[in-house]
Coordinates of C-alpha atoms and ligand atoms in Angstrom, one line a residue:
M99 CA 0.0 0.0 0.0
K100 CA 2.8 2.4 -0.8
R101 CA 0.8 4.0 -3.6
N102 CA 0.6 7.5 -2.2
L103 CA 4.2 7.4 -1.0
I104 CA 5.4 6.7 -4.5
I105 CA 3.1 9.2 -6.0
F106 CA 4.1 12.1 -3.8
V107 CA 7.7 11.3 -3.6
V108 CA 7.9 11.8 -7.4
I109 CA 6.1 15.2 -7.1
T110 CA 8.4 16.4 -4.4
T111 CA 11.4 16.2 -6.7
V112 CA 9.7 18.3 -9.3
I113 CA 8.9 21.0 -6.8
S114 CA 12.2 21.1 -5.1
V115 CA 13.9 21.4 -8.5
T116 CA 11.7 24.4 -9.3
Y117 CA 12.6 25.9 -6.0
A118 CA 16.4 25.3 -6.4
M119 CA 16.3 27.0 -9.7
G120 CA 15.2 30.1 -7.8
L121 CA 12.0 30.5 -9.7
I122 CA 11.1 33.4 -7.4
P123 CA 8.6 35.8 -8.8
T124 CA 11.2 38.3 -9.8
A125 CA 10.5 41.7 -11.3
A126 CA 7.4 40.6 -13.1
T127 CA 6.8 44.0 -14.6
E128 CA 4.0 46.5 -13.8
S129 CA 2.8 46.2 -17.4
V130 CA 2.2 42.5 -17.0
S131 CA -0.1 43.3 -14.1
K132 CA -1.9 46.0 -16.1
V133 CA -2.4 43.7 -19.1
L134 CA -3.8 40.9 -16.9
H135 CA -6.0 43.4 -15.0
H136 CA -7.5 44.9 -18.1
S137 CA -8.1 41.6 -19.8
V138 CA -10.5 39.8 -17.6
N139 CA -11.0 40.1 -13.9
P140 CA -13.0 37.1 -13.0
G141 CA -14.2 38.3 -9.6
T142 CA -13.2 39.6 -6.2
L143 CA -10.5 37.7 -4.3
S144 CA -11.1 35.9 -1.0
A145 CA -10.8 37.8 2.2
A146 CA -7.5 36.1 3.0
H147 CA -6.0 37.5 -0.2
A148 CA -7.9 40.7 -0.5
N149 CA -4.7 42.8 -0.1
L150 CA -3.3 41.2 -3.3
G151 CA -6.2 42.6 -5.4
D152 CA -4.1 44.9 -7.4
N153 CA -1.2 42.5 -7.7
C154 CA -2.3 39.9 -10.1
Q155 CA 1.2 38.6 -10.7
A156 CA 1.5 37.7 -7.0
C157 CA -0.3 34.5 -8.2
H158 CA -0.4 34.6 -12.0
T159 CA 2.4 34.3 -14.5
P160 CA 1.6 35.4 -18.0
V161 CA 0.8 32.5 -20.3
M162 CA 1.2 29.9 -17.6
G163 CA -1.7 31.1 -15.6
V164 CA -1.9 30.5 -11.9
D165 CA 1.7 29.7 -10.7
T166 CA 1.9 27.1 -8.0
V167 CA 5.4 28.1 -7.1
K168 CA 4.1 31.6 -6.1
C169 CA 1.5 30.1 -3.8
I170 CA 4.3 27.9 -2.2
M171 CA 6.6 30.9 -1.8
C172 CA 4.1 32.5 0.6
H173 CA 2.9 29.4 2.3
A174 CA 5.8 27.0 2.6
N175 CA 6.3 27.8 6.3
N176 CA 2.8 26.8 7.3
E177 CA 3.8 24.2 9.9
S178 CA 0.3 23.4 11.0
I179 CA -0.8 22.1 7.6
L180 CA 2.4 20.0 7.2
Q181 CA 2.1 18.5 10.7
R182 CA -1.6 17.4 10.5
Q183 CA -1.9 14.0 9.1
P184 CA -4.7 14.7 6.5
T185 CA -3.0 17.8 5.1
A186 CA 0.6 16.7 5.3
F187 CA 0.4 15.9 1.5
H188 CA 0.9 19.7 1.0
A189 CA 4.6 19.1 1.4
S190 CA 4.7 17.6 -2.1
V191 CA 1.5 18.2 -4.0
G192 CA 2.2 20.0 -7.2
T193 CA -0.9 22.0 -7.7
C194 CA -3.1 24.3 -5.6
K195 CA -5.8 26.0 -7.6
E196 CA -8.3 23.1 -7.8
C197 CA -8.9 22.9 -4.1
H198 CA -8.3 26.6 -3.4
Q199 CA -10.4 28.4 -5.9
E200 CA -10.1 32.2 -6.1
H201 CA -12.2 35.1 -7.4
R202 CA -15.4 33.9 -5.8
G203 CA -15.8 36.8 -3.4
L204 CA -14.8 37.9 0.1
D205 CA -17.0 35.4 1.8
A206 CA -16.3 32.3 -0.3
N207 CA -14.7 29.3 1.3
L208 CA -11.1 29.2 0.0
S209 CA -10.5 25.5 0.9
E210 CA -12.4 22.6 -0.5
M211 CA -11.2 19.1 -0.5
D212 CA -11.2 17.2 -3.8
H213 CA -10.3 13.6 -3.2
S214 CA -10.5 12.5 -6.9
L215 CA -8.0 15.2 -7.8
L216 CA -5.5 13.3 -5.7
T217 CA -6.0 10.3 -7.8
S218 CA -5.5 12.2 -11.1
I219 CA -2.4 13.8 -9.7
G220 CA -1.0 10.5 -8.6
L221 CA -1.7 8.8 -11.9
K222 CA -0.1 11.7 -13.8
A223 CA 3.0 11.6 -11.7
L224 CA 3.3 7.9 -12.4
E225 CA 3.0 8.3 -16.2
D226 CA 6.7 8.7 -16.8
A227 CA 7.7 5.8 -14.6
E228 CA 10.8 3.8 -15.7
P229 CA 10.0 0.5 -17.3
G230 CA 10.3 -2.3 -14.8
S231 CA 10.3 0.1 -11.8
E232 CA 8.0 -0.2 -8.7
E233 CA 6.2 3.0 -9.9
Q234 CA 5.4 1.4 -13.3
A235 CA 4.0 -1.7 -11.6
A236 CA 1.9 0.6 -9.4
R237 CA 0.6 2.5 -12.4
I238 CA -0.3 -0.6 -14.3
G239 CA -2.1 -2.0 -11.2
L240 CA -4.0 1.2 -10.8
A241 CA -4.9 1.5 -14.4
D242 CA -6.3 -2.1 -14.4
K243 CA -8.3 -1.4 -11.3
L244 CA -9.8 1.7 -12.7
K245 CA -10.7 -0.1 -15.9
F246 CA -12.1 -3.4 -14.5
A247 CA -13.1 -3.0 -10.9
N248 CA -16.3 -1.5 -9.5
A249 CA -16.6 1.1 -6.8
P250 CA -17.0 -0.7 -3.4
H251 CA -20.4 1.1 -2.8
E252 CA -22.5 3.8 -4.4
R253 CA -21.5 6.7 -2.2
I254 CA -17.9 6.7 -3.4
T255 CA -16.4 6.8 -6.9
L256 CA -14.0 4.2 -8.2
Q257 CA -11.5 7.0 -8.8
E258 CA -11.6 8.0 -5.1
S259 CA -11.7 4.5 -3.8
V260 CA -8.2 3.6 -5.1
L261 CA -6.7 6.2 -2.6
D262 CA -4.9 4.9 0.4
C263 CA -7.3 6.4 3.0
K264 CA -5.3 5.4 6.0
S265 CA -2.2 7.3 5.0
C266 CA -4.2 10.5 5.7
H267 CA -6.9 9.3 8.1
S268 CA -5.6 6.5 10.3
N269 CA -5.8 9.0 13.2
D270 CA -9.5 9.4 12.5
D271 CA -10.1 5.6 12.9
Q272 CA -12.9 5.1 15.4
H273 CA -12.6 1.4 15.3
Q274 CA -9.3 0.8 17.0
G275 CA -8.2 -1.1 13.9
L276 CA -10.9 -3.7 14.3
F277 CA -12.4 -3.0 10.9
G278 CA -9.1 -3.0 9.0
N279 CA -7.5 -0.3 6.9
D280 CA -9.6 -0.3 3.8
C281 CA -11.9 2.6 4.9
A282 CA -13.2 3.0 1.4
Q283 CA -14.9 -0.3 1.6
C284 CA -17.5 1.3 3.9
H285 CA -17.0 5.1 3.9
A286 CA -17.4 7.9 1.4
T287 CA -15.2 11.0 1.3
D288 CA -17.7 13.7 2.1
R289 CA -18.5 12.6 5.7
W290 CA -17.7 9.7 8.0
T291 CA -21.3 8.9 9.0
I292 CA -23.1 6.3 6.9
P293 CA -26.7 7.2 6.3
E294 CA -28.0 3.7 5.9
Y295 CA -26.1 2.3 8.8
K296 CA -28.2 0.9 11.7
H297 CA -26.3 0.0 14.9
P298 CA -27.1 -3.5 16.4
S299 CA -29.6 -3.3 19.3
T300 CA -28.7 -3.0 22.9
S301 CA -29.7 -6.7 23.3
S302 CA -26.9 -7.8 21.0
T303 CA -24.2 -9.9 22.8
D304 CA -21.6 -9.4 20.1
C305 CA -20.4 -5.9 21.1
N306 CA -16.8 -7.1 21.4
Q307 CA -16.7 -8.0 17.7
C308 CA -16.8 -4.4 16.8
H309 CA -15.5 -2.6 19.9
Q310 CA -12.4 -2.8 21.9
A311 CA -12.3 -2.1 25.7
P312 CA -10.1 0.7 27.0
P313 CA -6.8 -0.3 28.7
S314 CA -8.2 0.3 32.2
H315 CA -10.5 -2.7 31.6
Y316 CA -7.4 -4.9 31.6
M317 CA -6.1 -3.6 34.9
M318 CA -7.0 -3.7 38.5
H319 CA -9.4 -0.9 37.8
F320 CA -11.8 -3.3 36.1
K321 CA -12.5 -5.6 39.1
M322 CA -12.1 -2.9 41.7
I323 CA -14.3 -0.2 40.1
S324 CA -16.0 -1.0 36.7
A325 CA -17.4 -4.3 37.7
K326 CA -18.7 -2.9 41.0
V327 CA -20.2 0.2 39.5
A328 CA -22.1 -2.1 37.1
G329 CA -23.1 -4.5 39.8
K330 CA -21.6 -7.4 37.8
P331 CA -18.6 -8.7 39.9
H332 CA -18.2 -11.9 37.8
A333 CA -18.5 -10.5 34.3
R334 CA -15.5 -10.9 32.0
V335 CA -14.1 -7.9 30.0
E336 CA -15.3 -9.3 26.7
Q337 CA -18.9 -9.4 27.9
C338 CA -19.5 -5.7 27.2
H339 CA -23.2 -6.3 26.9
Q340 CA -23.4 -7.2 30.6
C341 CA -22.6 -3.7 31.6
H342 CA -22.9 -1.4 28.6
Q343 CA -25.7 0.0 26.4
T344 CA -25.5 1.4 22.9
T345 CA -26.4 5.0 23.8
S346 CA -23.0 5.9 25.3
W347 CA -20.1 4.0 26.9
N348 CA -20.8 6.0 30.1
D349 CA -24.5 5.0 30.2
I350 CA -24.0 1.9 32.3
K351 CA -26.8 -0.7 32.6
R352 CA -28.7 -0.4 35.9
A353 CA -26.2 2.2 37.3
G354 CA -27.1 5.0 34.8
W355 CA -24.7 7.7 33.7
Y356 CA -21.3 7.1 35.1
K357 CA -19.5 10.3 36.1
H358 CA -15.7 10.3 36.4
H359 CA -14.4 11.6 39.7
Ligands
HEC288 C1 -4.2 35.0 -4.4 C2 -3.9 34.6 -5.7 C3 -4.5 35.3 -6.9 C4 -4.5 36.6 -7.2 C5 -3.8 37.7 -6.5 C6 -5.2 36.8 -8.5 N1 -5.7 35.6 -8.9 FE1 -6.6 35.2 -10.7 N2 -6.8 33.2 -10.1 C7 -6.3 32.7 -9.0 C8 -6.6 31.2 -9.0 C9 -6.3 30.3 -7.9 C10 -7.3 31.0 -10.2 C11 -7.8 29.7 -10.8 C12 -8.7 28.9 -9.9 C13 -10.1 29.3 -10.0 O1 -10.8 28.8 -11.0 O2 -10.6 30.0 -9.2 C14 -7.4 32.3 -10.9 C15 -8.0 32.4 -12.1 C16 -8.0 33.6 -12.9 C17 -8.5 33.7 -14.2 C18 -9.1 32.6 -15.0 C19 -8.1 32.0 -16.0 C20 -7.1 31.1 -15.3 O3 -5.9 31.5 -15.4 O4 -7.4 30.2 -14.6 C21 -8.2 35.0 -14.6 C22 -8.5 35.6 -16.0 C23 -7.6 35.7 -13.5 N3 -7.5 34.8 -12.4 C24 -7.3 37.0 -13.5 C25 -6.8 37.7 -12.4 C26 -6.5 39.1 -12.3 C27 -6.9 40.1 -13.5 C28 -6.0 39.4 -11.1 C29 -5.6 40.7 -10.5 C30 -6.7 41.7 -10.5 C31 -5.9 38.1 -10.4 N4 -6.4 37.1 -11.2 C32 -5.4 38.0 -9.1 C33 -5.6 33.3 -8.0 C34 -5.3 34.6 -8.0
HEC289 C1 2.0 37.2 -1.5 C2 1.8 36.1 -0.6 C3 0.7 35.2 -0.9 C4 0.5 34.5 -2.1 C5 1.2 34.7 -3.4 C6 -0.6 33.6 -1.9 N1 -1.0 33.7 -0.6 FE1 -2.4 32.5 0.3 N2 -2.4 33.7 1.9 C7 -1.5 34.8 2.1 C8 -1.8 35.4 3.4 C9 -1.0 36.6 4.0 C10 -2.9 34.8 3.9 C11 -3.7 35.1 5.2 C12 -3.0 34.7 6.4 C13 -2.9 33.2 6.5 O1 -3.9 32.5 6.7 O2 -1.7 32.7 6.4 C14 -3.3 33.7 3.0 C15 -4.2 32.7 3.2 C16 -4.4 31.6 2.4 C17 -5.2 30.5 2.7 C18 -6.1 30.3 4.0 C19 -7.4 31.0 3.9 C20 -8.2 30.9 5.1 O3 -9.2 30.3 5.1 O4 -7.7 31.3 6.2 C21 -5.1 29.6 1.7 C22 -5.8 28.2 1.6 C23 -4.2 30.1 0.7 N3 -3.8 31.4 1.2 C24 -3.9 29.5 -0.4 C25 -3.1 30.1 -1.5 C26 -3.0 29.7 -2.8 C27 -3.5 28.4 -3.3 C28 -2.2 30.6 -3.5 C29 -1.8 30.6 -4.9 C30 -2.9 30.6 -5.9 C31 -1.9 31.6 -2.5 N4 -2.4 31.3 -1.3 C32 -1.1 32.7 -2.8 C33 -0.4 35.1 1.3 C34 -0.3 34.6 0.0
HEC290 C1 -6.4 18.1 -3.0 C2 -6.8 19.4 -2.5 C3 -5.8 20.3 -2.1 C4 -4.7 20.7 -2.8 C5 -4.2 20.3 -4.2 C6 -4.0 21.8 -2.0 N1 -4.7 22.0 -0.9 FE1 -4.3 23.3 0.6 N2 -5.8 22.6 1.7 C7 -6.7 21.7 1.3 C8 -7.7 21.6 2.3 C9 -9.0 20.7 2.2 C10 -7.4 22.4 3.4 C11 -8.1 22.7 4.6 C12 -7.7 21.8 5.7 C13 -8.5 22.0 7.0 O1 -8.3 23.0 7.6 O2 -9.4 21.2 7.2 C14 -6.1 23.1 3.0 C15 -5.4 24.0 3.7 C16 -4.5 24.9 3.2 C17 -3.9 26.0 3.9 C18 -4.3 26.4 5.3 C19 -5.6 27.1 5.4 C20 -5.9 27.4 6.8 O3 -7.1 27.3 7.0 O4 -5.1 27.8 7.6 C21 -3.0 26.6 3.1 C22 -2.2 27.9 3.3 C23 -3.0 25.8 1.8 N3 -3.9 24.8 2.0 C24 -2.2 26.1 0.7 C25 -2.1 25.3 -0.4 C26 -1.1 25.4 -1.4 C27 -0.1 26.5 -1.4 C28 -1.3 24.4 -2.3 C29 -0.5 24.1 -3.5 C30 0.9 23.8 -3.3 C31 -2.4 23.6 -1.8 N4 -2.9 24.1 -0.6 C32 -2.9 22.5 -2.4 C33 -6.7 21.0 0.1 C34 -5.8 21.1 -0.9
HEC291 C1 -3.6 12.7 0.7 C2 -4.5 12.7 1.9 C3 -5.9 12.2 1.8 C4 -6.3 10.9 1.4 C5 -5.4 9.8 0.7 C6 -7.7 10.8 1.7 N1 -8.1 11.9 2.3 FE1 -10.0 12.2 3.1 N2 -9.5 14.1 3.5 C7 -8.2 14.7 3.4 C8 -8.3 16.1 3.8 C9 -7.2 17.1 3.7 C10 -9.6 16.4 4.1 C11 -10.2 17.7 4.6 C12 -10.6 17.7 6.0 C13 -9.3 17.8 6.9 O1 -8.4 18.6 6.7 O2 -9.3 16.9 7.8 C14 -10.3 15.1 4.0 C15 -11.7 14.9 4.3 C16 -12.3 13.7 4.4 C17 -13.6 13.4 4.9 C18 -14.5 14.5 5.5 C19 -14.2 14.7 6.9 C20 -15.1 15.7 7.6 O3 -15.3 15.6 8.8 O4 -15.6 16.6 6.9 C21 -13.9 12.1 4.8 C22 -15.1 11.4 5.2 C23 -12.7 11.5 4.1 N3 -11.8 12.5 3.9 C24 -12.6 10.2 3.8 C25 -11.6 9.7 3.0 C26 -11.6 8.3 2.5 C27 -12.7 7.3 2.6 C28 -10.4 8.2 1.8 C29 -10.0 7.0 1.0 C30 -10.9 6.6 -0.1 C31 -9.7 9.4 1.9 N4 -10.4 10.3 2.7 C32 -8.4 9.6 1.4 C33 -7.1 14.1 3.0 C34 -7.1 12.8 2.4
HEC292 C1 -16.4 -2.6 7.7 C2 -16.9 -1.3 7.5 C3 -16.0 -0.1 8.0 C4 -14.6 0.1 7.8 C5 -13.7 -0.8 7.0 C6 -14.3 1.3 8.4 N1 -15.4 1.8 9.0 FE1 -15.6 3.6 10.0 N2 -17.5 3.3 10.5 C7 -18.2 2.2 10.0 C8 -19.6 2.3 10.5 C9 -20.7 1.3 10.2 C10 -19.7 3.5 11.2 C11 -20.9 4.1 11.9 C12 -21.5 5.1 10.9 C13 -22.6 5.9 11.5 O1 -22.8 5.9 12.7 O2 -23.3 6.6 10.7 C14 -18.3 4.1 11.2 C15 -18.0 5.2 11.8 C16 -16.7 5.9 11.6 C17 -16.4 7.2 12.1 C18 -17.3 8.0 13.0 C19 -18.5 8.7 12.3 C20 -19.3 9.6 13.2 O3 -19.0 10.8 13.1 O4 -20.1 9.1 14.0 C21 -15.2 7.5 11.7 C22 -14.4 8.8 12.0 C23 -14.7 6.4 11.0 N3 -15.7 5.4 10.9 C24 -13.4 6.3 10.4 C25 -12.9 5.2 9.7 C26 -11.6 5.1 9.2 C27 -10.5 6.2 9.3 C28 -11.5 3.9 8.6 C29 -10.3 3.2 8.0 C30 -9.0 3.2 8.7 C31 -12.8 3.2 8.8 N4 -13.6 4.0 9.5 C32 -13.1 1.9 8.4 C33 -17.8 1.2 9.2 C34 -16.5 1.0 8.8
HEC293 C1 -21.5 -5.0 13.9 C2 -20.6 -4.1 14.6 C3 -21.1 -3.5 15.9 C4 -21.6 -4.2 17.0 C5 -22.0 -5.7 17.1 C6 -21.8 -3.3 18.0 N1 -21.4 -2.0 17.6 FE1 -21.4 -0.3 18.7 N2 -20.8 0.7 17.1 C7 -20.4 0.2 15.9 C8 -19.9 1.3 15.0 C9 -19.4 1.1 13.6 C10 -20.1 2.5 15.8 C11 -19.7 3.9 15.3 C12 -18.3 4.1 15.3 C13 -17.8 4.3 16.7 O1 -18.1 5.3 17.3 O2 -17.0 3.4 17.2 C14 -20.6 2.1 17.1 C15 -20.8 3.0 18.1 C16 -21.2 2.7 19.4 C17 -21.3 3.6 20.5 C18 -21.1 5.1 20.4 C19 -19.7 5.4 20.7 C20 -19.5 6.9 20.8 O3 -18.3 7.2 21.2 O4 -20.3 7.6 20.5 C21 -21.6 2.8 21.6 C22 -21.8 3.3 23.0 C23 -21.7 1.5 21.2 N3 -21.4 1.4 19.8 C24 -22.0 0.4 22.0 C25 -22.2 -0.9 21.6 C26 -22.7 -1.9 22.5 C27 -23.0 -1.8 24.0 C28 -22.8 -3.1 21.7 C29 -23.4 -4.4 22.1 C30 -24.7 -4.4 22.8 C31 -22.4 -2.7 20.4 N4 -22.1 -1.4 20.3 C32 -22.4 -3.6 19.3 C33 -20.5 -1.1 15.6 C34 -21.0 -2.2 16.4
HEC294 C1 -18.3 -5.6 34.3 C2 -18.8 -4.5 33.6 C3 -18.2 -4.0 32.3 C4 -17.8 -4.8 31.2 C5 -17.9 -6.3 31.0 C6 -17.2 -3.8 30.3 N1 -17.2 -2.6 30.8 FE1 -16.7 -0.9 29.8 N2 -17.0 0.2 31.5 C7 -17.7 -0.3 32.6 C8 -17.9 0.9 33.5 C9 -18.6 0.8 34.9 C10 -17.3 2.0 32.9 C11 -17.3 3.4 33.4 C12 -16.2 3.7 34.5 C13 -15.0 3.0 34.3 O1 -14.1 3.3 33.5 O2 -14.9 2.0 35.1 C14 -16.8 1.6 31.6 C15 -16.2 2.4 30.7 C16 -16.0 2.0 29.4 C17 -15.6 2.9 28.4 C18 -15.3 4.4 28.5 C19 -13.9 4.6 29.0 C20 -13.6 6.1 29.1 O3 -12.4 6.3 29.4 O4 -14.4 6.9 28.8 C21 -15.5 2.2 27.2 C22 -15.1 2.7 25.8 C23 -15.8 0.9 27.5 N3 -16.1 0.8 28.8 C24 -15.9 -0.1 26.6 C25 -16.1 -1.5 26.9 C26 -16.0 -2.5 25.9 C27 -15.8 -2.4 24.4 C28 -16.3 -3.7 26.6 C29 -16.3 -5.1 26.1 C30 -15.1 -5.5 25.2 C31 -16.5 -3.3 28.0 N4 -16.4 -2.0 28.1 C32 -16.8 -4.2 29.0 C33 -18.1 -1.6 32.8 C34 -17.8 -2.6 32.0

């Protein structure tokens, strides 16, 4: 499952090369700005960039259009994006404008996640893979999957489902690993909840198939406190249903809401 790793490593090289060449927005002349300005102004910039309103070439380069290098110049030091697992891909992604659309007015949301774009970027980066390399094998594998496989369910596209969700979302896993790493098998990319999902009833005795007890349940605490609070001195840890209900882990059978001291 090194797909993303391969994909994004390739892109990093491209960006650092552009950087090293010193592609800093040099004296892009006043006249360039004027030409751009008077051609078409597609709309007011976002509030965050409002002060760049007269400075079109802060983001644009004639002919090339929006210049990713210029975005990076101003934002390369944003530690908080780079350190959060889901946005760490910013370190090496080679394009910005698709997820950060501009000219939609002061109130517009400047950041919108587009998961399928990640797949296109990855595929594009793998296009030039050396024959016989690991990257080429990955590309062929992906291309085959996109041609012959089906989306795992109807709320996700096949294009999105080939992403390695856990590389960006393993910290969001609510299942303590019990459901495996293939999040796309059950989840879509717009929200984690699953509209058609119905939780098993409180009378189920299989709770431990899908839930893992907290570490305290495997320590003295369990016999000394948990079992006593629940009035079930002989229950074993894996018999969650003896003490718990489905409303909340703190809503203990017979004892009601358990408050921590
Ligand atoms: C903060 C960065 C930024 C500044 C400053 C900026 N733009 Fe843009 N502009 C963008 C982005 C990003 C897009 C493309 C994404 C989109 O569709 O919103 C874009 C798209 C455009 C387009 C559509 C064609 C294309 O290249 O995609 C035009 C024309 C344009 N801008 C003109 C201007 C003019 C004129 C100015 C100055 C008055 C300006 N822009 C200032 C970021 C900027
Ligand atoms: C001249 C410097 C400069 C350039 C060029 C620039 N930005 Fe910004 N950007 C800023 C500043 C300053 C802010 C507001 C403060 C902040 O949030 O860091 C900002 C804010 C943002 C935000 C956060 C908005 C929010 O909701 O708070 C995003 C996303 C962003 N820029 C993306 C881009 C992209 C994509 C480009 C290239 C099309 C770009 N920037 C070009 C300086 C720049
Ligand atoms: C595949 C979509 C995608 C691409 C491509 C992308 N970003 Fe982002 N970026 C996001 C999303 C989504 C967020 C908001 C994360 C959050 O706060 O939940 C974000 C956040 C940011 C922020 C911080 C905004 C804030 O709220 O502080 C900046 C700055 C930024 N991106 C700049 C860039 C730049 C520069 C590029 C190009 C090198 C880029 N992004 C490419 C999706 C993308
Ligand atoms: C390269 C990183 C990356 C990959 C791979 C990725 N995502 Fe995301 N995902 C993000 C970012 C960034 C956001 C925006 C919200 C944020 O910053 O946390 C997001 C948002 C989401 C959200 C919405 C969360 C919310 O609360 O609004 C869901 C659901 C989601 N992703 C599911 C998935 C699934 C399922 C996969 C695999 C098919 C996947 N993602 C693959 C980076 C990624
Ligand atoms: C076998 C199916 C399955 C797999 C695989 C799976 N999940 Fe879930 N997940 C569920 C179900 C069912 C729910 C409950 C949905 C609901 O309540 O609407 C859920 C709920 C969640 C929630 C909480 C939603 C909320 O806000 O209540 C998150 C976050 C989540 N899963 C993340 C992940 C991540 C990350 C992965 C991959 C590492 C993953 N899941 C793998 C089935 C799965
Ligand atoms: C077939 C799998 C499955 C079984 C069996 C199951 N659950 Fe769940 N349960 C889930 C999923 C998926 C979620 C939503 C993701 C999450 O929060 O862990 C969930 C959520 C919960 C929550 C909400 C957690 C929170 O933080 O909001 C509680 C409480 C809960 N279950 C208790 C139980 C109890 C008690 C039993 C047995 C009577 C049980 N579950 C049986 C799958 C299951
Ligand atoms: C003998 C009764 C009993 C059994 C069996 C039991 N628990 Fe608990 N559990 C409790 C009580 C009481 C609490 C609240 C106070 C505490 O931590 O002792 C609790 C707390 C929890 C919490 C909340 C911990 C926190 O820090 O918020 C979770 C999650 C939990 N149990 C999951 C499980 C799961 C999953 C199982 C089965 C694999 C299980 N429990 C089996 C009695 C039990």
